[in-house]
Short mmCIF file of C-alpha atoms and ligand atoms in Angstrom, two decimals:
data_model
loop_
_atom_site.label_atom_id
_atom_site.label_comp_id
_atom_site.label_asym_id
_atom_site.label_seq_id
_atom_site.Cartn_x
_atom_site.Cartn_y
_atom_site.Cartn_z
CA MET A 1 48.25 44.65 -52.98
CA SER A 2 44.61 45.23 -53.89
CA GLU A 3 42.76 47.95 -52.03
CA ASN A 4 41.39 46.84 -48.61
CA ALA A 5 43.05 43.42 -48.94
CA VAL A 6 44.60 42.11 -45.74
CA ILE A 7 45.53 38.74 -47.19
CA GLU A 8 46.47 38.21 -50.79
CA LEU A 9 47.65 34.98 -52.40
CA ARG A 10 48.89 35.23 -55.97
CA LYS A 11 49.45 32.01 -57.87
CA VAL A 12 50.78 30.23 -54.79
CA GLY A 13 52.40 26.86 -55.33
CA LYS A 14 53.49 24.39 -52.66
CA TRP A 15 55.07 20.97 -52.99
CA TYR A 16 55.78 18.34 -50.35
CA ASN A 17 58.71 16.67 -52.08
CA SER A 18 57.19 15.81 -55.44
CA TYR A 19 53.57 16.09 -54.23
CA HIS A 20 51.91 19.22 -55.58
CA ALA A 21 49.73 20.32 -52.63
CA LEU A 22 48.81 23.86 -53.80
CA ARG A 23 48.46 24.69 -57.48
CA ASP A 24 48.42 28.36 -58.43
CA VAL A 25 46.12 29.37 -55.61
CA SER A 26 45.01 33.02 -55.80
CA LEU A 27 42.66 34.81 -53.46
CA THR A 28 42.06 38.12 -51.77
CA ILE A 29 40.61 38.58 -48.31
CA LYS A 30 39.47 42.00 -47.15
CA LYS A 31 39.61 43.50 -43.68
CA GLY A 32 36.77 42.14 -41.56
CA GLU A 33 35.87 39.44 -44.08
CA LYS A 34 34.91 35.97 -42.83
CA VAL A 35 36.00 33.24 -45.17
CA VAL A 36 35.16 29.56 -44.81
CA VAL A 37 37.38 27.09 -46.63
CA CYS A 38 35.99 23.63 -47.30
CA GLY A 39 36.70 20.69 -49.53
CA PRO A 40 37.52 17.00 -49.41
CA SER A 41 40.31 15.55 -47.31
CA GLY A 42 43.74 16.19 -48.81
CA SER A 43 42.59 19.11 -50.96
CA GLY A 44 45.16 21.51 -49.47
CA LYS A 45 42.99 23.50 -47.06
CA SER A 46 45.35 23.19 -44.07
CA THR A 47 48.37 23.72 -46.26
CA MET A 48 46.90 26.95 -47.59
CA ILE A 49 46.15 28.48 -44.22
CA ARG A 50 49.43 27.23 -42.74
CA CYS A 51 51.22 29.05 -45.56
CA ILE A 52 49.46 32.30 -44.55
CA ASN A 53 51.43 32.46 -41.30
CA ARG A 54 54.42 30.60 -42.66
CA LEU A 55 54.00 27.39 -40.69
CA GLU A 56 54.59 26.05 -44.19
CA ALA A 57 56.65 27.82 -46.82
CA HIS A 58 55.21 28.20 -50.31
CA GLN A 59 57.64 27.73 -53.18
CA THR A 60 56.09 29.77 -55.98
CA GLY A 61 53.85 32.81 -56.16
CA HIS A 62 53.31 35.48 -53.53
CA ILE A 63 51.62 35.74 -50.15
CA ILE A 64 51.10 39.25 -48.83
CA VAL A 65 49.63 39.93 -45.39
CA ASN A 66 48.79 43.52 -44.49
CA GLY A 67 51.29 44.76 -47.05
CA THR A 68 54.13 42.44 -45.97
CA GLU A 69 55.21 39.78 -48.43
CA LEU A 70 56.15 36.48 -46.79
CA THR A 71 59.65 35.50 -47.77
CA ASP A 72 62.56 33.55 -46.25
CA ASP A 73 63.44 36.73 -44.40
CA VAL A 74 62.72 36.06 -40.72
CA LYS A 75 61.63 39.68 -40.23
CA SER A 76 58.77 39.31 -42.69
CA VAL A 77 57.64 36.14 -40.92
CA GLU A 78 57.81 37.77 -37.49
CA LYS A 79 55.88 40.78 -38.74
CA VAL A 80 53.11 38.64 -40.20
CA ARG A 81 52.93 36.28 -37.20
CA LYS A 82 52.31 39.28 -34.94
CA GLN A 83 49.16 39.98 -36.88
CA VAL A 84 47.88 36.47 -37.36
CA GLY A 85 46.50 34.17 -34.66
CA MET A 86 46.00 30.49 -35.33
CA VAL A 87 43.75 27.87 -33.75
CA PHE A 88 44.39 24.22 -34.54
CA GLN A 89 42.23 21.14 -34.56
CA ASN A 90 44.01 19.61 -31.57
CA PHE A 91 44.36 22.76 -29.45
CA ASN A 92 48.20 22.54 -29.25
CA LEU A 93 48.28 23.60 -25.60
CA PHE A 94 51.30 22.86 -23.43
CA PRO A 95 50.08 20.07 -21.12
CA HIS A 96 52.55 20.83 -18.32
CA LEU A 97 51.54 24.50 -18.09
CA THR A 98 48.36 25.83 -16.50
CA VAL A 99 45.73 27.53 -18.64
CA LEU A 100 46.96 30.95 -17.52
CA GLN A 101 50.59 30.03 -18.21
CA ASN A 102 49.61 28.79 -21.70
CA LEU A 103 48.10 32.22 -22.37
CA THR A 104 50.94 34.30 -20.98
CA LEU A 105 53.95 32.33 -22.23
CA ALA A 106 54.31 33.90 -25.68
CA PRO A 107 53.37 37.46 -24.65
CA ILE A 108 56.04 37.33 -21.92
CA TRP A 109 58.80 35.60 -23.89
CA VAL A 110 58.09 36.77 -27.43
CA ARG A 111 56.63 40.23 -26.78
CA GLY A 112 58.47 40.97 -23.55
CA MET A 113 55.27 41.96 -21.75
CA ALA A 114 55.21 42.30 -17.97
CA LYS A 115 53.71 39.24 -16.26
CA SER A 116 51.15 41.23 -14.24
CA GLU A 117 49.98 43.13 -17.31
CA ILE A 118 49.51 40.08 -19.53
CA GLU A 119 47.90 38.08 -16.72
CA GLU A 120 45.23 40.74 -16.48
CA ILE A 121 44.70 40.65 -20.24
CA ALA A 122 44.68 36.83 -20.23
CA MET A 123 42.00 36.78 -17.52
CA MET A 124 39.93 39.19 -19.60
CA TYR A 125 40.06 36.80 -22.55
CA LEU A 126 39.32 33.79 -20.35
CA ARG A 127 36.22 35.63 -19.14
CA ARG A 128 35.33 36.33 -22.76
CA VAL A 129 35.49 32.65 -23.66
CA ARG A 130 33.59 31.97 -20.43
CA ILE A 131 36.19 29.90 -18.54
CA PRO A 132 37.88 32.27 -16.05
CA ASP A 133 37.42 29.65 -13.33
CA GLN A 134 39.72 27.25 -15.22
CA ALA A 135 42.76 29.57 -15.19
CA HIS A 136 44.82 27.52 -12.76
CA LYS A 137 43.94 24.09 -14.12
CA PHE A 138 46.03 22.06 -16.55
CA PRO A 139 44.72 21.38 -20.07
CA GLY A 140 44.24 17.67 -19.30
CA GLN A 141 41.69 18.60 -16.60
CA LEU A 142 39.49 20.43 -19.14
CA SER A 143 36.96 19.19 -21.68
CA GLY A 144 37.86 19.42 -25.37
CA GLY A 145 35.52 22.38 -25.83
CA GLN A 146 37.14 24.19 -22.91
CA GLN A 147 40.64 23.43 -24.24
CA GLN A 148 39.72 24.87 -27.61
CA ARG A 149 38.37 28.00 -25.96
CA VAL A 150 41.70 28.29 -24.11
CA ALA A 151 43.44 28.02 -27.49
CA ILE A 152 41.27 30.81 -28.89
CA ALA A 153 41.94 32.99 -25.83
CA ARG A 154 45.66 32.29 -26.19
CA ALA A 155 45.62 33.46 -29.79
CA LEU A 156 43.63 36.58 -28.82
CA CYS A 157 46.19 37.50 -26.13
CA MET A 158 48.61 38.29 -28.96
CA ARG A 159 46.10 40.88 -30.22
CA PRO A 160 45.93 39.53 -33.78
CA GLU A 161 44.19 41.36 -36.60
CA ILE A 162 43.47 38.11 -38.40
CA MET A 163 42.44 34.72 -37.00
CA LEU A 164 43.04 31.45 -38.83
CA PHE A 165 41.09 28.38 -37.71
CA ASP A 166 42.03 24.91 -38.92
CA GLU A 167 39.08 22.59 -38.27
CA PRO A 168 38.60 23.98 -34.75
CA THR A 169 35.64 21.76 -33.92
CA SER A 170 36.43 18.50 -35.67
CA ALA A 171 38.21 16.92 -32.68
CA LEU A 172 35.33 17.80 -30.35
CA ASP A 173 32.41 15.76 -29.10
CA PRO A 174 29.22 17.04 -30.74
CA GLU A 175 27.90 18.67 -27.57
CA MET A 176 31.03 20.84 -27.36
CA VAL A 177 31.00 22.07 -30.92
CA LYS A 178 28.43 24.79 -30.22
CA GLU A 179 30.35 26.34 -27.34
CA VAL A 180 33.38 26.84 -29.61
CA LEU A 181 31.31 28.03 -32.58
CA ASP A 182 29.55 30.55 -30.32
CA VAL A 183 32.91 32.11 -29.45
CA MET A 184 33.85 32.22 -33.14
CA ILE A 185 30.52 33.84 -34.00
CA GLU A 186 31.16 36.53 -31.36
CA LEU A 187 34.57 37.23 -32.87
CA ALA A 188 33.00 37.46 -36.31
CA ASP A 189 30.35 39.88 -34.99
CA GLU A 190 33.12 42.06 -33.56
CA GLY A 191 34.62 42.44 -37.03
CA MET A 192 37.63 40.11 -36.82
CA THR A 193 39.05 39.03 -40.16
CA MET A 194 38.70 35.24 -40.10
CA VAL A 195 39.70 32.35 -42.30
CA CYS A 196 38.16 29.09 -41.09
CA VAL A 197 38.75 25.64 -42.48
CA THR A 198 35.61 23.88 -41.32
CA HIS A 199 32.93 21.47 -42.36
CA GLU A 200 30.39 23.18 -40.10
CA MET A 201 28.06 24.18 -42.88
CA GLY A 202 25.58 25.91 -40.54
CA PHE A 203 28.41 28.21 -39.46
CA ALA A 204 29.43 28.72 -43.09
CA ARG A 205 25.90 29.58 -44.12
CA SER A 206 25.22 32.03 -41.33
CA VAL A 207 28.62 33.63 -40.67
CA ALA A 208 30.75 33.50 -43.83
CA ASP A 209 30.93 36.38 -46.28
CA SER A 210 32.46 34.00 -48.76
CA ILE A 211 33.09 30.29 -49.08
CA ILE A 212 36.05 28.78 -50.87
CA PHE A 213 35.76 25.23 -52.13
CA MET A 214 39.06 23.45 -52.76
CA ALA A 215 39.92 20.15 -54.40
CA GLU A 216 43.29 18.73 -55.40
CA GLY A 217 45.22 21.83 -54.40
CA THR A 218 43.15 24.33 -56.36
CA ILE A 219 40.25 26.64 -55.64
CA ILE A 220 37.39 25.14 -57.59
CA GLU A 221 35.00 27.93 -56.77
CA SER A 222 34.41 30.74 -54.34
CA GLY A 223 31.39 32.90 -53.70
CA SER A 224 28.73 33.94 -51.26
CA PRO A 225 27.05 31.30 -49.07
CA ALA A 226 23.82 31.83 -51.04
CA GLN A 227 25.56 31.05 -54.30
CA PHE A 228 27.60 28.19 -52.85
CA PHE A 229 24.65 26.40 -51.27
CA GLU A 230 21.83 27.23 -53.69
CA ASN A 231 23.59 27.49 -57.00
CA PRO A 232 27.08 25.95 -57.02
CA LYS A 233 28.94 26.43 -60.29
CA SER A 234 30.82 23.18 -60.39
CA GLU A 235 29.79 19.55 -60.36
CA ARG A 236 32.59 18.85 -57.82
CA THR A 237 30.99 21.31 -55.40
CA ARG A 238 27.56 19.74 -55.89
CA GLN A 239 28.97 16.28 -55.15
CA PHE A 240 30.77 17.55 -52.05
CA LEU A 241 27.67 19.31 -50.75
CA GLY A 242 25.59 16.22 -51.44
CA GLN A 243 27.95 14.13 -49.30
CA ILE A 244 28.44 16.58 -46.48
CA LEU A 245 24.85 17.77 -46.11
CA GLU A 246 23.37 14.30 -45.94
CA HIS A 247 25.27 13.66 -42.64
N1 ATP B 1 54.09 17.66 -44.05
C1 ATP B 1 53.64 16.99 -45.13
N2 ATP B 1 54.46 16.18 -45.83
C2 ATP B 1 54.01 15.51 -46.92
N3 ATP B 1 52.76 15.62 -47.42
C3 ATP B 1 51.92 16.41 -46.76
C4 ATP B 1 52.29 17.14 -45.59
N4 ATP B 1 51.23 17.85 -45.16
C5 ATP B 1 50.23 17.58 -46.03
N5 ATP B 1 50.64 16.72 -46.98
C6 ATP B 1 49.82 16.22 -48.09
O1 ATP B 1 49.35 17.33 -48.83
C7 ATP B 1 47.98 17.12 -49.21
C8 ATP B 1 47.15 18.27 -48.70
O2 ATP B 1 47.10 18.19 -47.28
P1 ATP B 1 46.28 19.19 -46.39
O3 ATP B 1 46.46 18.77 -44.97
O4 ATP B 1 46.62 20.57 -46.74
O5 ATP B 1 44.81 18.88 -46.87
P2 ATP B 1 43.42 19.19 -46.19
O6 ATP B 1 42.51 19.59 -47.29
O7 ATP B 1 43.60 20.14 -45.08
O8 ATP B 1 42.98 17.77 -45.64
P3 ATP B 1 42.17 17.34 -44.32
O9 ATP B 1 40.76 17.80 -44.53
O10 ATP B 1 42.27 15.85 -44.33
O11 ATP B 1 42.85 17.98 -43.17
C9 ATP B 1 47.58 15.77 -48.66
O12 ATP B 1 47.68 14.83 -49.68
C10 ATP B 1 48.58 15.50 -47.58
O13 ATP B 1 48.83 14.12 -47.43
#
């Protein structure tokens, strides 16, 4: 693994039956780096980040997270999952559990933490995402922005070193996007290693250290926000930016 790399993909290939979703994808992410992944629908963005915590299994190449290579061995998957938190587009909260129970479920059952201890930690994270007063409500009683902040707090309760975000704001009404992005910006400021699939180009411009542009299962280009926005190398990137920035 390259020096300082916390995530390394080497020539990763992934097929869904005969559909080639990732084609020789290689990248290195360093500790504390904020990476935004963008690209047209179906380009493999979700697949790539889902492979990083083995929600999907790659078939060729290598994925190494903090020195552990992801393989079929359950131990490698468990080890990596302990270090990687994930936030999904649709929150993925358990509707029949309260907010607090959503946060404490995995720490109690997966980590074996004492209920009183994790409840205290969970309340700390709910305060951090500014919704401690919602702890005893059910997800259905919360706005989308609040539910997504619960999902972020839930991931943080597992004390991850790396956070993966898969379009965390795209299911939200516009007025709720900012409240979720603000929490993500705070995490970025605190030095969290973050990989975010998002079309929030303001966030990409101001927060990302690097931007990866994907199309048809490959990385077309990657570079700093300045390079990506002001001087993209590929015509595909220019077309994409033209479409996305005019909205
Ligand atoms: N479980 C699956 N089974 C079969 N095909 C899949 C599966 N998941 C994704 N695909 C296909 O793989 C391709 C890449 O999908 P992926 O969700 O990674 O793209 P994406 O860039 O994240 O797209 P979007 O922006 O629309 O979320 C798409 O053509 C998609 O239809």
